PDB file of C-alpha atoms in Angstrom:
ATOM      1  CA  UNK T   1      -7.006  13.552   8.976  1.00 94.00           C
ATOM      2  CA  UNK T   2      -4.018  11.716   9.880  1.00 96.00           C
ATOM      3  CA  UNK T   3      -0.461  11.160   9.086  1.00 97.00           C
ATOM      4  CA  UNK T   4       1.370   8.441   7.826  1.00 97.00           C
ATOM      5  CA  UNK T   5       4.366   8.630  10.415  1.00 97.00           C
ATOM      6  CA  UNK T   6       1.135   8.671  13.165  1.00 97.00           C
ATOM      7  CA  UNK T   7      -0.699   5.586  12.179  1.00 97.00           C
ATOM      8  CA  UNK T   8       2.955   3.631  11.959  1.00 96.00           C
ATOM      9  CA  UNK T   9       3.327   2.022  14.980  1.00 94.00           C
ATOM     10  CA  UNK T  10      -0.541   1.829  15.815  1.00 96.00           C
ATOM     11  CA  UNK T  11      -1.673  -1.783  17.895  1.00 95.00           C
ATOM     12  CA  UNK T  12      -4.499  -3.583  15.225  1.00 95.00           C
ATOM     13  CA  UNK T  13      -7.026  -4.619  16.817  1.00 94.00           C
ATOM     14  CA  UNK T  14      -9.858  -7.056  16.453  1.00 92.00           C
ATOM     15  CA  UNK T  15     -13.298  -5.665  16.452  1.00 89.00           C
ATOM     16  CA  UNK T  16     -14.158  -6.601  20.284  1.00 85.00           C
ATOM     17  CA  UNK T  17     -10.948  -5.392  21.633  1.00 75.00           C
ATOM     18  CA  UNK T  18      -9.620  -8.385  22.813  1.00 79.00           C
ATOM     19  CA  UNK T  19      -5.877  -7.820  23.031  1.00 81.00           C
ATOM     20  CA  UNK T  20      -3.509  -6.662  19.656  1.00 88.00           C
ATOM     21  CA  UNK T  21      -3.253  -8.618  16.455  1.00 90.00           C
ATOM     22  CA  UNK T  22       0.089  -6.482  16.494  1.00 93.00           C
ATOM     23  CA  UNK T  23       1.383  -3.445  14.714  1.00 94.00           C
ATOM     24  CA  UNK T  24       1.250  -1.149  11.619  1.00 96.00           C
ATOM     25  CA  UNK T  25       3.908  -1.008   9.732  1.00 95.00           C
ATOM     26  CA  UNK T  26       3.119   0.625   6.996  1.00 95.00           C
ATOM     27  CA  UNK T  27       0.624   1.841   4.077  1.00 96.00           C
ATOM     28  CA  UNK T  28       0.325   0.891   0.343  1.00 95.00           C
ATOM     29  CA  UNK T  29      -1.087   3.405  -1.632  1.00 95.00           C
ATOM     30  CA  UNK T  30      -3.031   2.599  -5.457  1.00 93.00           C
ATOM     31  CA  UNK T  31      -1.719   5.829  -6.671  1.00 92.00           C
ATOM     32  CA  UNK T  32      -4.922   5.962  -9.624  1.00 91.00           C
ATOM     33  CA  UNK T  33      -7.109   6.314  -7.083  1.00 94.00           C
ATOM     34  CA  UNK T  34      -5.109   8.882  -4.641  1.00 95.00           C
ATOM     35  CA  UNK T  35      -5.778   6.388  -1.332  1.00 96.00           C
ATOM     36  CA  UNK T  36      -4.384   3.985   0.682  1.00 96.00           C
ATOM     37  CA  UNK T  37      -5.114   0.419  -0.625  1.00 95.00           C
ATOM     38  CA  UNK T  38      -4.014  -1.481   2.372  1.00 95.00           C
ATOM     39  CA  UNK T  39      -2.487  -1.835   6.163  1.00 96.00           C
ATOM     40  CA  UNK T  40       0.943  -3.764   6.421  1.00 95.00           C
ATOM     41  CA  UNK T  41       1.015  -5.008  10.033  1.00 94.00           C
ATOM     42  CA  UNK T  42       2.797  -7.463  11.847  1.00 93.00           C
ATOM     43  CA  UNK T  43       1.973  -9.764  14.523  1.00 87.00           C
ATOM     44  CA  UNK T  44       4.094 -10.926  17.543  1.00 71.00           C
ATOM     45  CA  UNK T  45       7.829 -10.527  18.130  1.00 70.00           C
ATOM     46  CA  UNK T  46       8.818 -12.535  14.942  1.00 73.00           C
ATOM     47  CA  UNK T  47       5.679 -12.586  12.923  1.00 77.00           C
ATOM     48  CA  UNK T  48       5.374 -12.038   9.126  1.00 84.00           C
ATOM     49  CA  UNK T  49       4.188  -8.658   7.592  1.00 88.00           C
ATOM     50  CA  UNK T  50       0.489  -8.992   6.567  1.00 90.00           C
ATOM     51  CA  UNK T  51      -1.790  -7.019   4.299  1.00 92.00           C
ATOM     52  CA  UNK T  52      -5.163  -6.153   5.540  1.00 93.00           C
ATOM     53  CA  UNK T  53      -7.407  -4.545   2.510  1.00 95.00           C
ATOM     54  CA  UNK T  54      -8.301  -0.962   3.560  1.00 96.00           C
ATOM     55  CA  UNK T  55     -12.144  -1.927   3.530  1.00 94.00           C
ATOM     56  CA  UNK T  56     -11.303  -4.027   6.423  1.00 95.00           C
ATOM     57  CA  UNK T  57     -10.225  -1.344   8.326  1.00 96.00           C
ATOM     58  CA  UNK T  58     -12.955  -0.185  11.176  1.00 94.00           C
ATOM     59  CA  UNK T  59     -11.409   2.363  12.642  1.00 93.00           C
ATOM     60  CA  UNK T  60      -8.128   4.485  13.090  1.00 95.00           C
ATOM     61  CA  UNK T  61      -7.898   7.157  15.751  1.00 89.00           C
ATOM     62  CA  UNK T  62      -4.557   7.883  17.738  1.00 87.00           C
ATOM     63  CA  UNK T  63      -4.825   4.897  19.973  1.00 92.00           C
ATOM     64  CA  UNK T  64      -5.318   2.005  17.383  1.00 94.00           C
ATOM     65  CA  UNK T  65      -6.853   0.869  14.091  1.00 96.00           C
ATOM     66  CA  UNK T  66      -9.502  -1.126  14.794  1.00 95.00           C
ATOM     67  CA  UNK T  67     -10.167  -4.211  12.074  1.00 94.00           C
ATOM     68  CA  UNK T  68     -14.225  -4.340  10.998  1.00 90.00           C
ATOM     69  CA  UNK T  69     -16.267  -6.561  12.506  1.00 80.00           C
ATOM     70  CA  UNK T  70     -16.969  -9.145   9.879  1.00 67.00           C
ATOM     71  CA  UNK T  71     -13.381  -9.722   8.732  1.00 58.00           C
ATOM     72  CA  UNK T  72     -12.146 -13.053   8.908  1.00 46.00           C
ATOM     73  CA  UNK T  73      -8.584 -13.468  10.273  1.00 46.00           C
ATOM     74  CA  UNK T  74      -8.451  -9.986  11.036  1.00 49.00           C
ATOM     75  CA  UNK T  75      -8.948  -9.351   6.856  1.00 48.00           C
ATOM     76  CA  UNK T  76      -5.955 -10.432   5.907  1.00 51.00           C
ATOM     77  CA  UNK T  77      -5.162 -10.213   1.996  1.00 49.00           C
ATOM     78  CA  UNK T  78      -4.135 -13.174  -0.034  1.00 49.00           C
ATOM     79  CA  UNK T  79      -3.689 -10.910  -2.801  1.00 61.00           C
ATOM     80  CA  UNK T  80      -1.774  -8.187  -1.744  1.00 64.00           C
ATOM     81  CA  UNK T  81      -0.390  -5.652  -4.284  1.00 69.00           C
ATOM     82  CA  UNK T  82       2.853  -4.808  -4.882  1.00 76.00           C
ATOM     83  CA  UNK T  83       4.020  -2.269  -1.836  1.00 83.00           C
ATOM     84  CA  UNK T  84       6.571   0.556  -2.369  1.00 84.00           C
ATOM     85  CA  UNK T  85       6.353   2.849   0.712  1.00 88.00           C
ATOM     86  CA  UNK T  86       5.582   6.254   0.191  1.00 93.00           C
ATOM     87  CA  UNK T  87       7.959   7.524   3.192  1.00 95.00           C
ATOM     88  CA  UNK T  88      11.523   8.121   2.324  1.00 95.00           C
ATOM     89  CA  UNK T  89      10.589   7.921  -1.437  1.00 96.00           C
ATOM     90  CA  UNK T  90      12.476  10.116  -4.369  1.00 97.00           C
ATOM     91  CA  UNK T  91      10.021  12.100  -6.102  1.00 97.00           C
ATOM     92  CA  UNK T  92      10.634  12.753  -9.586  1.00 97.00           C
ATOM     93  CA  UNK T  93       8.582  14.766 -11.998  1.00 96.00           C
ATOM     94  CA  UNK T  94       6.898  13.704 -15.426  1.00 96.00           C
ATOM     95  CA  UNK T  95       9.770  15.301 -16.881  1.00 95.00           C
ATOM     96  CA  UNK T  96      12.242  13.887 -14.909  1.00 94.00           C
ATOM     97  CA  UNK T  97      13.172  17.137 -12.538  1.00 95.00           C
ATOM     98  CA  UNK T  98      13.965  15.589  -8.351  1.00 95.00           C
ATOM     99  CA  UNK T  99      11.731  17.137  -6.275  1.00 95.00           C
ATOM    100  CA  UNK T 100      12.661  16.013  -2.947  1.00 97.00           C
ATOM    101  CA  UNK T 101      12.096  13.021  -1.236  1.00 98.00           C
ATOM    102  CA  UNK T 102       8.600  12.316   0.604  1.00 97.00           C
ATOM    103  CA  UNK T 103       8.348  12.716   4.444  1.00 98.00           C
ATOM    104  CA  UNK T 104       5.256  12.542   5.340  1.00 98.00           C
ATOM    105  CA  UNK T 105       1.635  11.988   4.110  1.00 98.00           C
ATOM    106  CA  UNK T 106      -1.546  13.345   5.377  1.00 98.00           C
ATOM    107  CA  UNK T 107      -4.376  11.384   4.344  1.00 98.00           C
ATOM    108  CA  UNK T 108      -8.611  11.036   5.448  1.00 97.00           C
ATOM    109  CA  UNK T 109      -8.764   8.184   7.853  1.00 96.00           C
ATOM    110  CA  UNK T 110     -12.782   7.575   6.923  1.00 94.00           C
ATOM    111  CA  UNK T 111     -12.354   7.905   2.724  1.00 96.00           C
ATOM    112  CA  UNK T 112      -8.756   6.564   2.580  1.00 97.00           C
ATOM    113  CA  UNK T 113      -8.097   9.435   0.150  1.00 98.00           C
ATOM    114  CA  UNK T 114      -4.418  10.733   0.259  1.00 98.00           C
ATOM    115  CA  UNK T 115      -4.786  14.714   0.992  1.00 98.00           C
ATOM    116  CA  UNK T 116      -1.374  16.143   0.823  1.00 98.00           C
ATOM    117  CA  UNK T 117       2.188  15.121   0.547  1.00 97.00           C
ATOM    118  CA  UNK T 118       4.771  16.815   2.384  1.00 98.00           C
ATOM    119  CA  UNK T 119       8.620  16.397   1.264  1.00 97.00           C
ATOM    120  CA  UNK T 120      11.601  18.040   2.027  1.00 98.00           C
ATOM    121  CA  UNK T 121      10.940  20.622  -0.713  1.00 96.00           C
ATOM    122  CA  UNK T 122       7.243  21.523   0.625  1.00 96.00           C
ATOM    123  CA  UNK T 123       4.065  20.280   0.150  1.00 97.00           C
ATOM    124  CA  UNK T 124       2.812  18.362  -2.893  1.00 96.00           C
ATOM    125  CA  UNK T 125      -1.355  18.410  -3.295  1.00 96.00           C
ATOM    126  CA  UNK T 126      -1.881  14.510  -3.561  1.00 96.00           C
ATOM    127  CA  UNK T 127      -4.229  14.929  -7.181  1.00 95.00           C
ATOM    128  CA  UNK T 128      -0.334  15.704  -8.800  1.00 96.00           C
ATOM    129  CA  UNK T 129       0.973  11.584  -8.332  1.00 96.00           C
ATOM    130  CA  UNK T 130       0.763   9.780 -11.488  1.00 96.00           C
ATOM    131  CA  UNK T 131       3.436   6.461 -10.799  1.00 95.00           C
ATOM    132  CA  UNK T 132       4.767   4.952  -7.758  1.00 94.00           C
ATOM    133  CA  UNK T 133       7.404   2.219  -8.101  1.00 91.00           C
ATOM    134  CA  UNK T 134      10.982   0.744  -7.148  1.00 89.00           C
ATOM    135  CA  UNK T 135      12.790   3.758  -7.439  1.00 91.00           C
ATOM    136  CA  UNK T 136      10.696   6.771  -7.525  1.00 96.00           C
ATOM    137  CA  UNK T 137       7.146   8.525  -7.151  1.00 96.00           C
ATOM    138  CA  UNK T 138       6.220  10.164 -10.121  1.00 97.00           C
ATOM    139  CA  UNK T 139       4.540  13.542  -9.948  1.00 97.00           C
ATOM    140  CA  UNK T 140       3.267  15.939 -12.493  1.00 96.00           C
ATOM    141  CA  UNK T 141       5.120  18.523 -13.239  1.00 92.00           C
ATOM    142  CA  UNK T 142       3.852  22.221 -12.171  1.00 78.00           C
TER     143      UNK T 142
END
């Protein structure tokens, strides 16, 4: 298990090793499935943000996330979807009650699967999201 604020930050690197294709930045998450999709990173001092698909994705430990070996320009997505990060986010409920805003996520680095969210109201199992967009992250009520 890891957390989101831990794997920000994190040098990507290829599968031998050789030297960082740069830095996560963040996660997207496909919220119907309750994991993260894919790995925003960004390479060099003034590089663009790229998406790298989760399945591309090796290894993550505390020193690095390690792209699989396999992946062709270190797996970056040409079809990226839409990315609303989780941290910082307004959580509303399906009946439209705030809830807090999300500060951290803990999530299984091997499945992907989002385990628990924890806002400044306390912690949110990850089976309650339902939505995730511009302004807010949806959760059910209860």
């Amino acid at each position: 298990m890891m957390l989101f604020t831990e794997v920000r930050g994190l040098p990507v690197v290829p599968p031998d090793g050789a030297g960082p294709l740069g830095t996560v930045t963040s996660l997207t998450v496909d919220v119907v499935t309750g994991s993260v999709s894919h790995v925003w990173w960004r390479g060099g001092r003034f590089g663009r943000e790229t998406a790298l698909p989760w399945d591309a994705v090796g290894a993550v430990g505390p020193g690095a996330l390690r792209v699989r070996s396999g992946s062709r320009s270190g797996g970056a997505s040409a079809s990226a979807p839409s990315h609303h990060d989780l941290l910082g986010r307004r959580i509303l409920t399906d009946t439209g009650t705030g809830r807090g805003t999300v500060l951290d996520v803990a999530f299984d680095t091997r499945t992907a699967r989002l385990l628990a969210l924890f806002t400044t109201r306390g912690e949110l199992p990850a089976d309650r999201l339902l939505g995730l967009g511009d302004y807010a992250l949806v959760v059910r009520a209860g």
